[in-house]
Every structure is written in structure tokens, then in C-alpha cells.
Tab-separated table of C-alpha atoms and ligand atoms in Angstrom:
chain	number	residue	atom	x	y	z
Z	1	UNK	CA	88.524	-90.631	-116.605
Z	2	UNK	CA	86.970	-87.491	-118.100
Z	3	UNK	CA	83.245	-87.938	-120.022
Z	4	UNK	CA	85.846	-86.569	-123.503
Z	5	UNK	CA	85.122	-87.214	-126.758
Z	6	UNK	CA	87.574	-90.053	-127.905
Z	7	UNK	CA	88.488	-91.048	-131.616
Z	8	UNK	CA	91.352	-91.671	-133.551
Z	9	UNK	CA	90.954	-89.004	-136.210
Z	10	UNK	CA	91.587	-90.846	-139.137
Z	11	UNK	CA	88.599	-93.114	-139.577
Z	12	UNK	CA	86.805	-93.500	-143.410
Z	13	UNK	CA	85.121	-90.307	-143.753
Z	14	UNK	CA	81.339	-90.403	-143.745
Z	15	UNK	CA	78.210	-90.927	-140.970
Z	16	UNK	CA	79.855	-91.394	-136.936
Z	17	UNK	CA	77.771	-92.412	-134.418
Z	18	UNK	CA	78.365	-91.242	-130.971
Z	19	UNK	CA	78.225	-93.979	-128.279
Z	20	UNK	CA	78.531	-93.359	-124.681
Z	21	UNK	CA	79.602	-96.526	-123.072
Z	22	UNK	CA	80.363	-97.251	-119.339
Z	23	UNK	CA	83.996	-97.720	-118.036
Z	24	UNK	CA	84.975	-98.563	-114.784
Z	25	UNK	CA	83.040	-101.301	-112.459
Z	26	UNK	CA	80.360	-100.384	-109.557
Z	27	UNK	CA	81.862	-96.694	-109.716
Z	28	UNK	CA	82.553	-95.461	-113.034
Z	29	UNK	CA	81.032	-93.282	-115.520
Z	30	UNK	CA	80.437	-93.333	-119.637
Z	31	UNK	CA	83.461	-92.082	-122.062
Z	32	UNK	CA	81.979	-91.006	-125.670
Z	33	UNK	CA	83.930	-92.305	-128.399
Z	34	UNK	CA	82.856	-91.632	-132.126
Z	35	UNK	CA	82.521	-94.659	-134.515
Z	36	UNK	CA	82.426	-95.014	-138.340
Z	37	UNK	CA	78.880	-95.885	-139.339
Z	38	UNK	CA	78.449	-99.075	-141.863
Z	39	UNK	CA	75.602	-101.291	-143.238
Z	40	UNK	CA	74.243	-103.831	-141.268
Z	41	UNK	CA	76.775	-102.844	-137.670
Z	42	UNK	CA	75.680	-104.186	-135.056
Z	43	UNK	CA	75.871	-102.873	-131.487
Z	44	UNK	CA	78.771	-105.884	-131.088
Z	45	UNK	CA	80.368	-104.376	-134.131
Z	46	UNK	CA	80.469	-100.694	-132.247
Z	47	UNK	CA	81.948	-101.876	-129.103
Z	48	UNK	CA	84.373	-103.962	-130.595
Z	49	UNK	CA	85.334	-101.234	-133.037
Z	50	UNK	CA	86.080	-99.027	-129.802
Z	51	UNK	CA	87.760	-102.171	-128.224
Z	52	UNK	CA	90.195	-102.640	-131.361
Z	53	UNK	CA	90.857	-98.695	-132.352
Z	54	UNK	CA	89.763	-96.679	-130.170
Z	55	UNK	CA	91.134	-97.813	-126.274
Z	56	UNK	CA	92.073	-101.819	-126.230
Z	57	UNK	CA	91.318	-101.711	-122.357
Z	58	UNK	CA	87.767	-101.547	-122.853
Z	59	UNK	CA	86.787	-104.834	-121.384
Z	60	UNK	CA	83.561	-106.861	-122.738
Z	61	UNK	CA	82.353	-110.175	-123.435
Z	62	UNK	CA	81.891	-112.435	-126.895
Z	63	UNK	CA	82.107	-115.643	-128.433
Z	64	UNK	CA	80.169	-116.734	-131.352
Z	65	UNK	CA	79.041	-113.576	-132.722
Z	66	UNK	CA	75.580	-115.327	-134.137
Z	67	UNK	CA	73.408	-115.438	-131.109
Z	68	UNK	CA	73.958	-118.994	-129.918
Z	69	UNK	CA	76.549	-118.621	-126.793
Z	70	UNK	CA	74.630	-116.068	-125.031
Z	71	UNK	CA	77.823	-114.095	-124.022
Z	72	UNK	CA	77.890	-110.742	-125.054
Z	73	UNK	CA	74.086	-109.444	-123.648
Z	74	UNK	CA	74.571	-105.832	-122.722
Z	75	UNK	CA	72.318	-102.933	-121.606
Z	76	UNK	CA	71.576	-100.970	-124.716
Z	77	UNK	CA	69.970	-97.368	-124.351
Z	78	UNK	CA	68.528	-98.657	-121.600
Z	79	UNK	CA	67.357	-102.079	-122.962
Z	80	UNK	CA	68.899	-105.542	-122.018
Z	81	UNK	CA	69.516	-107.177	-125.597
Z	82	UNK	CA	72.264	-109.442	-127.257
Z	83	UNK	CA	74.365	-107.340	-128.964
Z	84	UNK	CA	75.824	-109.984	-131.674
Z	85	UNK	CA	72.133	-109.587	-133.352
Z	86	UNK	CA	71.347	-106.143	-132.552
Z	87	UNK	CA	71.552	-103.946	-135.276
Z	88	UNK	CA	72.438	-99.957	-134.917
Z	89	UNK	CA	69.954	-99.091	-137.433
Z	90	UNK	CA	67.323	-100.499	-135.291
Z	91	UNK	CA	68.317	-99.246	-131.421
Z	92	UNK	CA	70.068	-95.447	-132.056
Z	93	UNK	CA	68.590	-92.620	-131.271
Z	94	UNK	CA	69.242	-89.502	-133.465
Z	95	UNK	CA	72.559	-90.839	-133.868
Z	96	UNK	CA	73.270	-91.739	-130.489
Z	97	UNK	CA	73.915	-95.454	-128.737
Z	98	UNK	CA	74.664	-96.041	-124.745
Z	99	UNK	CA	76.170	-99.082	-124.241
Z	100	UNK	CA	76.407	-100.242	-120.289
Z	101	UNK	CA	76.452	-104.028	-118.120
Z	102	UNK	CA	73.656	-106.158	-117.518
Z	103	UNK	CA	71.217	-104.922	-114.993
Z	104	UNK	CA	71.186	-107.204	-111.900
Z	105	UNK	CA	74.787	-108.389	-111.904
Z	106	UNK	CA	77.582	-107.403	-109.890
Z	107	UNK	CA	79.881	-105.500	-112.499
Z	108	UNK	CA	83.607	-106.763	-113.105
Z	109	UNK	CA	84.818	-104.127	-115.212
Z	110	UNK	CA	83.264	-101.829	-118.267
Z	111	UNK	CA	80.868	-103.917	-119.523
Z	112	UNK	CA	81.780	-107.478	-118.287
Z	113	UNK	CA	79.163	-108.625	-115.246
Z	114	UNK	CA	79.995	-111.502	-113.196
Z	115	UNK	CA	77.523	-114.336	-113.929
Z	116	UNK	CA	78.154	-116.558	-111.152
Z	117	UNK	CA	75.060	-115.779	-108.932
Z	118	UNK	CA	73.370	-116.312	-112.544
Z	119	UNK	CA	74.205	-119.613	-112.849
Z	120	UNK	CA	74.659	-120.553	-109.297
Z	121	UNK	CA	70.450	-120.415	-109.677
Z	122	UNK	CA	70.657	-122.891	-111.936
Z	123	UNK	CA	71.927	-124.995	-109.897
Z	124	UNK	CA	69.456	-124.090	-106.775
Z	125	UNK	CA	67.280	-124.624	-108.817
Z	126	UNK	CA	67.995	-128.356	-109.945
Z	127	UNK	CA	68.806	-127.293	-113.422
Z	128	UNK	CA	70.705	-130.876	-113.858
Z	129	UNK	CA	69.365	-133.400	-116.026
Z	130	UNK	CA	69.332	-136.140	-113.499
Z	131	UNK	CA	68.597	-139.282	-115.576
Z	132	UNK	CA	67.514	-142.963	-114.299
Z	133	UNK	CA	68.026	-144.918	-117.123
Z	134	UNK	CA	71.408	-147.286	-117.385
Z	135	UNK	CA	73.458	-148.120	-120.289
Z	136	UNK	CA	71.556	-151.380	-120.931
Z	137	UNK	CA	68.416	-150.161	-120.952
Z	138	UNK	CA	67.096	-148.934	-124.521
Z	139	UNK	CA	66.919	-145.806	-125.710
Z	140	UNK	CA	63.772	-143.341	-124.222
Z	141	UNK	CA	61.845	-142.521	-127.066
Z	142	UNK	CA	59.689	-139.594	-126.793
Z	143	UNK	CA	56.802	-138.807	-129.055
Z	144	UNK	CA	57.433	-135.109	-130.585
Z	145	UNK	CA	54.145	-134.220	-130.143
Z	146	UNK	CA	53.384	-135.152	-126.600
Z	147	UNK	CA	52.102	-132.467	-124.505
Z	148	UNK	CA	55.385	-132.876	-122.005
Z	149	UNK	CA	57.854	-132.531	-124.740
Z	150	UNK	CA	56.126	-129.532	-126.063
Z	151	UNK	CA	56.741	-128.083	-123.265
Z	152	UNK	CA	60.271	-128.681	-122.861
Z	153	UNK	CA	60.435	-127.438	-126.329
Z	154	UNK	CA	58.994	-124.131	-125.383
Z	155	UNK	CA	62.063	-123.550	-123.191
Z	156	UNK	CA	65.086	-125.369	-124.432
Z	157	UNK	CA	66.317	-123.132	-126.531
Z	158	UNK	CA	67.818	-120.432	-123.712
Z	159	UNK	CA	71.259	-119.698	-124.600
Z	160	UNK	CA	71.888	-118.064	-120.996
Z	161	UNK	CA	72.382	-115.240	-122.077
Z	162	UNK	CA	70.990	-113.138	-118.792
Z	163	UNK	CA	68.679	-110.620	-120.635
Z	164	UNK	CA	65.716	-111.943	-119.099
Z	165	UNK	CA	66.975	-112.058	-115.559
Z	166	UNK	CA	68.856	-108.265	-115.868
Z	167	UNK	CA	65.001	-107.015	-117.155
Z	168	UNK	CA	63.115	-108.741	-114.296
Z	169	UNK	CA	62.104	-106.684	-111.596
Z	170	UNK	CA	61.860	-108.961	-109.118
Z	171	UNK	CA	65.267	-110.001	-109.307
Z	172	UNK	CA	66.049	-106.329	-108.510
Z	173	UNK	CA	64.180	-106.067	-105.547
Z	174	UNK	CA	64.739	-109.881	-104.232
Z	175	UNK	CA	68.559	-110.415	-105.363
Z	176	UNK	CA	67.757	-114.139	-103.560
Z	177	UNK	CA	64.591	-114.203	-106.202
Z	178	UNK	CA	65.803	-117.463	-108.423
Z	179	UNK	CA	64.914	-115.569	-111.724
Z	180	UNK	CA	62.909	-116.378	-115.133
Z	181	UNK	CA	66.005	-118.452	-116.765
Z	182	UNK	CA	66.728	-120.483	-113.837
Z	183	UNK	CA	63.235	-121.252	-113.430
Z	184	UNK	CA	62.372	-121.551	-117.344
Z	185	UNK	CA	65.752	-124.483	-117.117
Z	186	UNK	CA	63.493	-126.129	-113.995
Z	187	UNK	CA	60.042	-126.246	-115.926
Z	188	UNK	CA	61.915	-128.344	-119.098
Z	189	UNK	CA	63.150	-130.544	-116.664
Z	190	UNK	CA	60.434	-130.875	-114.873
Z	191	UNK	CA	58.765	-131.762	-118.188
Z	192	UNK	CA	61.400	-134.508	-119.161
Z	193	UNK	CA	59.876	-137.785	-118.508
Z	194	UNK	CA	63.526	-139.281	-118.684
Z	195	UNK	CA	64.508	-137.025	-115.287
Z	196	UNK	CA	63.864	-138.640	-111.755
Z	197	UNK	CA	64.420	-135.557	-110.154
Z	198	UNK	CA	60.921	-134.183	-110.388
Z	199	UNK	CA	60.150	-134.027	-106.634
Z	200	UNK	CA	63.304	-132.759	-105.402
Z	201	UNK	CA	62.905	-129.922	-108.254
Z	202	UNK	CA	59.782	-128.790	-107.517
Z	203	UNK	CA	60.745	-128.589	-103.992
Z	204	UNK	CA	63.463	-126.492	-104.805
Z	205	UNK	CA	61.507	-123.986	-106.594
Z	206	UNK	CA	58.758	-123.656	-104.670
Z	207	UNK	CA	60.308	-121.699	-101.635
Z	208	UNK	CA	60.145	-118.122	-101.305
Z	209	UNK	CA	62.810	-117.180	-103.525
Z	210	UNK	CA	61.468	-119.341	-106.285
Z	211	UNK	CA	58.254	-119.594	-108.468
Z	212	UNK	CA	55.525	-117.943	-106.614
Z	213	UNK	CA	57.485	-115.003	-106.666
Z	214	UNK	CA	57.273	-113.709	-109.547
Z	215	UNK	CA	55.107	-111.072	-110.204
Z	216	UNK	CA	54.070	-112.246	-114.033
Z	217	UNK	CA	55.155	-108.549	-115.273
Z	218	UNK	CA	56.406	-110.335	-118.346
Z	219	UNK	CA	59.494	-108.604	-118.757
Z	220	UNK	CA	61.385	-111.496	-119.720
Z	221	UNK	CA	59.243	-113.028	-121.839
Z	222	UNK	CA	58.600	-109.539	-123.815
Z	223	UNK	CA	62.974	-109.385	-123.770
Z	224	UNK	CA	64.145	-112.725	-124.368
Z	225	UNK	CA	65.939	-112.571	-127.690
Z	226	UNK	CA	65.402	-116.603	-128.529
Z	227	UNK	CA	60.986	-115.888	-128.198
Z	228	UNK	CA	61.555	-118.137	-124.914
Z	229	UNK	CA	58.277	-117.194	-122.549
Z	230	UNK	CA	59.844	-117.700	-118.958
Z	231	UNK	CA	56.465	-116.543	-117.391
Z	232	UNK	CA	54.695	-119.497	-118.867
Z	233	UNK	CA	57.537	-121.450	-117.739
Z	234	UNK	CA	56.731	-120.060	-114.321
Z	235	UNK	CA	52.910	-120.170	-114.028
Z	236	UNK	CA	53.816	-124.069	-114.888
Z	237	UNK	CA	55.950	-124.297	-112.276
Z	238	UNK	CA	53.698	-122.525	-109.603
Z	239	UNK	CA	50.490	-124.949	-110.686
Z	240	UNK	CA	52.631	-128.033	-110.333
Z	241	UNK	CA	54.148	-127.050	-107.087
Z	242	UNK	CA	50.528	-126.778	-105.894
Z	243	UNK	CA	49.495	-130.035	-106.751
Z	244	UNK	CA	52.531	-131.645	-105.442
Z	245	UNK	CA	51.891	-129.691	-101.762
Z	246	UNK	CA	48.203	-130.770	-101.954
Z	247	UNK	CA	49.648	-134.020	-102.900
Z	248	UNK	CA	51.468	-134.182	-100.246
Z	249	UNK	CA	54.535	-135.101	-101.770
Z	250	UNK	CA	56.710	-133.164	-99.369
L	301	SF4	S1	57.357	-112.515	-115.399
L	301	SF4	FE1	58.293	-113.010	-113.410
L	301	SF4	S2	60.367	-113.690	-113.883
L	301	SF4	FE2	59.577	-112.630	-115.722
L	301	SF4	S3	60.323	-110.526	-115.505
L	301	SF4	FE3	58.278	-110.619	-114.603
L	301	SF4	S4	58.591	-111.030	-112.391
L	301	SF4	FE4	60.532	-111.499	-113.481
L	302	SF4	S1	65.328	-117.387	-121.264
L	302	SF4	FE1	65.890	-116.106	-123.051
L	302	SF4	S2	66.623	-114.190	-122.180
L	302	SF4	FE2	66.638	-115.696	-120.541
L	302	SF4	S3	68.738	-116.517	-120.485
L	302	SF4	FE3	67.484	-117.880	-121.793
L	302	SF4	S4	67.731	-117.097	-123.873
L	302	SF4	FE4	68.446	-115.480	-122.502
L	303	FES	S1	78.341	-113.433	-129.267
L	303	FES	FE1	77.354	-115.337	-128.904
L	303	FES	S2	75.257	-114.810	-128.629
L	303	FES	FE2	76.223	-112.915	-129.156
């Protein structure tokens, strides 16, 4: 597939922006296509405008279009972002917008990654609500202000949405590394005073490939499109594992 110019010659007349987006899956290369400028576009709106007009086997990856599935995060001039909430006006340069996968993920095709390894951290990471309590006990009632639940509400908002693990560059250097969501999921669990999985979770993040090794570059934290701050998640997560080995709970 030649690096050509693709468009279908009879868009609205007025401003184009050129966008360079990658085709193909571990080897490929980017195809420019030209797209009709509007108010407000977002970079979801230019890929999907390629996707519908310009070549329908461009492959990609939405749902909700208002940032709350966390499905269609893509690398954007260079920048993991979600691209339901990213608007041209604010990411172009001179015109221009290169649209590629997520960073850190094995590529399926164009700009689909395969999150499995994503989420498979999750899960090595105990990021199961593992509850004690049986139907016929009451209801847990947990005081908003608490300093536990204010901790879980520092994290609970991740949509999944991979930005912060395709910016981390620890992940790129460790692919084993458990990453800043999987470890942000652990740290509101950990923080849950319904869970009785505590123990177990903190033993599964404290290996090698878990907490203490992240290198508190803040990349996700400065990326994360919902304000979540995995590296405070993190530095929780490496002072409780402490205690708990000086504890001697494992
Ligand atoms: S703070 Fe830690 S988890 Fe976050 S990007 Fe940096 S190394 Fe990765
Ligand atoms: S912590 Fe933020 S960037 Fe990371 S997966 Fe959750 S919402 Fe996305
Ligand atoms: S499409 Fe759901 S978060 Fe962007």
C-alpha cells in the first residue's frame, strides 16, 4: 500500500486536514487521506470519516463516543489520548494529524491493539472485588469522607482505556511490568474495607513486575484523560507492601 494521497474528490468545499494514519499491523506504514474540516471534530470524528468515505477497511475501535467506555484510545501525533474527546482544533499541527495504535500493545490491524495482556494484569494483579459479606448480613456502610474511601475515590473512575499504560515507560522496557492501571485497580481495592482480599493483593503486587517498579516518571498520571494519578496509586501500594513484609504477613 503506497504512502498516496487518498480522498474522494467530492467532499464540501472548504479547510481539509491531512491525516496520516497507520494501516497494516506490526509491519505496515501510514496512508494520507484528506478530510473535510468542521467545528468541534474530533480526532474520532476524522478517523471515522476516513472509515465511512474514504476506505471502509480501515479497522479501529469505539463505543460510546463520550469518554466513558475507554475504547477508542489511540496514539495521536505522537500522544496516547482518547480520541472520542479529543478535539482537532486542539492536537493538529499546521494542518496536519497522525493517527497510529496504542504504544505497548501488540497491534491487530490499523489501529485496533489487542488488549488482552492489558487486562490479563488486572487480573494478576487481584483486580476482583472479592467481598466477605453474605446476603443476610446488612448493608456496609461507608462514611464518604473516610480517609480509605477517599482513596478509592481517587482511582475509581478508570475507564480502561490503556493511555496510561501505552505512555509508561516501564511497561516498554519490562513488557512483564504490571502497569499504572492495573496497579491504580489494586490500590482501590486495597482501600475497600468491604474486600478480604487485602493480603493476597498486596502479595501480588509486590513482586518484581509489580509496584516497586515503577520508576514514578509520572507519565500516566500527566496522560490519563479521567485526572486519575496512577503514581499515587503506586507509591500507596509500595508503602503498604512494606509494612505488610515488615509485618510479616507473608
Ligand atoms: S509513574 Fe510509574 S506507572 Fe506511571 S508512567 Fe511512570 S513508571 Fe509507568
Ligand atoms: S488510569 Fe486513566 S489512563 Fe489509565 S486506563 Fe484508567 S482511565 Fe485510562
Ligand atoms: S468511544 Fe468510549 S471513551 Fe471514547
Amino acid at each position: 500500500m503506497g504512502d498516496g494521497e487518498i480522498g474522494t474528490g467530492n467532499e464540501a468545499s472548504g479547510a481539509k486536514l491531512s491525516v496520516r494514519i497507520w494501516r497494516g499491523a506490526r509491519q505496515g506504514e501510514f496512508v494520507r487521506y484528506q478530510v473535510p474540516r468542521h467545528v468541534s471534530q474530533t480526532v474520532l470524528d476524522v478517523v471515522t470519516y476516513v472509515q465511512r468515505v474514504l476506505d471502509p477497511t480501515l479497522a479501529y475501535r469505539f463505543a460510546c463516543r463520550v469518554g466513558m467506555c475507554g475504547s477508542c484510545a489511540m496514539t495521536v501525533n505522537g500522544v496516547a489520548r482518547w480520541t472520542c474527546r479529543t478535539h482537532v482544533d486542539k492536537v493538529a499541527r499546521e494542518g496536519r494529524l497522525e493517527v497510529a495504535p496504542l504504544r505497548n500493545l501488540p497491534v491487530i490491524r490499523d489501529l485496533v491493539t489487542d488488549m488482552r495482556e492489558f487486562f490479563d494484569k488486572w487480573a494478576r494483579a487481584q483486580g476482583r472485588f472479592r467481598g466477605g459479606a453474605t446476603r443476610h448480613e446488612d448493608v456496609a456502610r461507608i462514611r464518604p469522607d473516610s480517609a480509605a474511601r477517599m482513596q478509592v475515590e481517587a482511582g475509581i473512575e478508570c475507564i480502561g482505556c490503556g493511555v496510561c499504560y501505552a505512555s509508561c515507560d516501564v511497561v516498554a522496557r519490562n513488557p512483564d511490568y504490571l502497569g499504572p492501571a492495573a496497579l491504580n485497580r489494586a490500590w482501590t481495592l486495597v482501600n475497600d474495607v468491604r474486600d478480604i482480599a487485602r493480603t493476597d493483593r498486596l502479595r501480588a503486587v509486590a513482586g518484581d513486575a509489580g509496584c516497586h517498579a515503577c520508576h514514578t516518571q509520572m507519565g500516566c498520571t500527566e496522560r490519563c484523560p479521567k485526572n486519575i494519578a496512577p503514581t499515587a496509586s503506586i507509591a500507596g501500594l509500595k508503602r503498604e507492601t512494606a509494612r505488610a513484609a515488615l509485618r510479616g504477613e507473608w
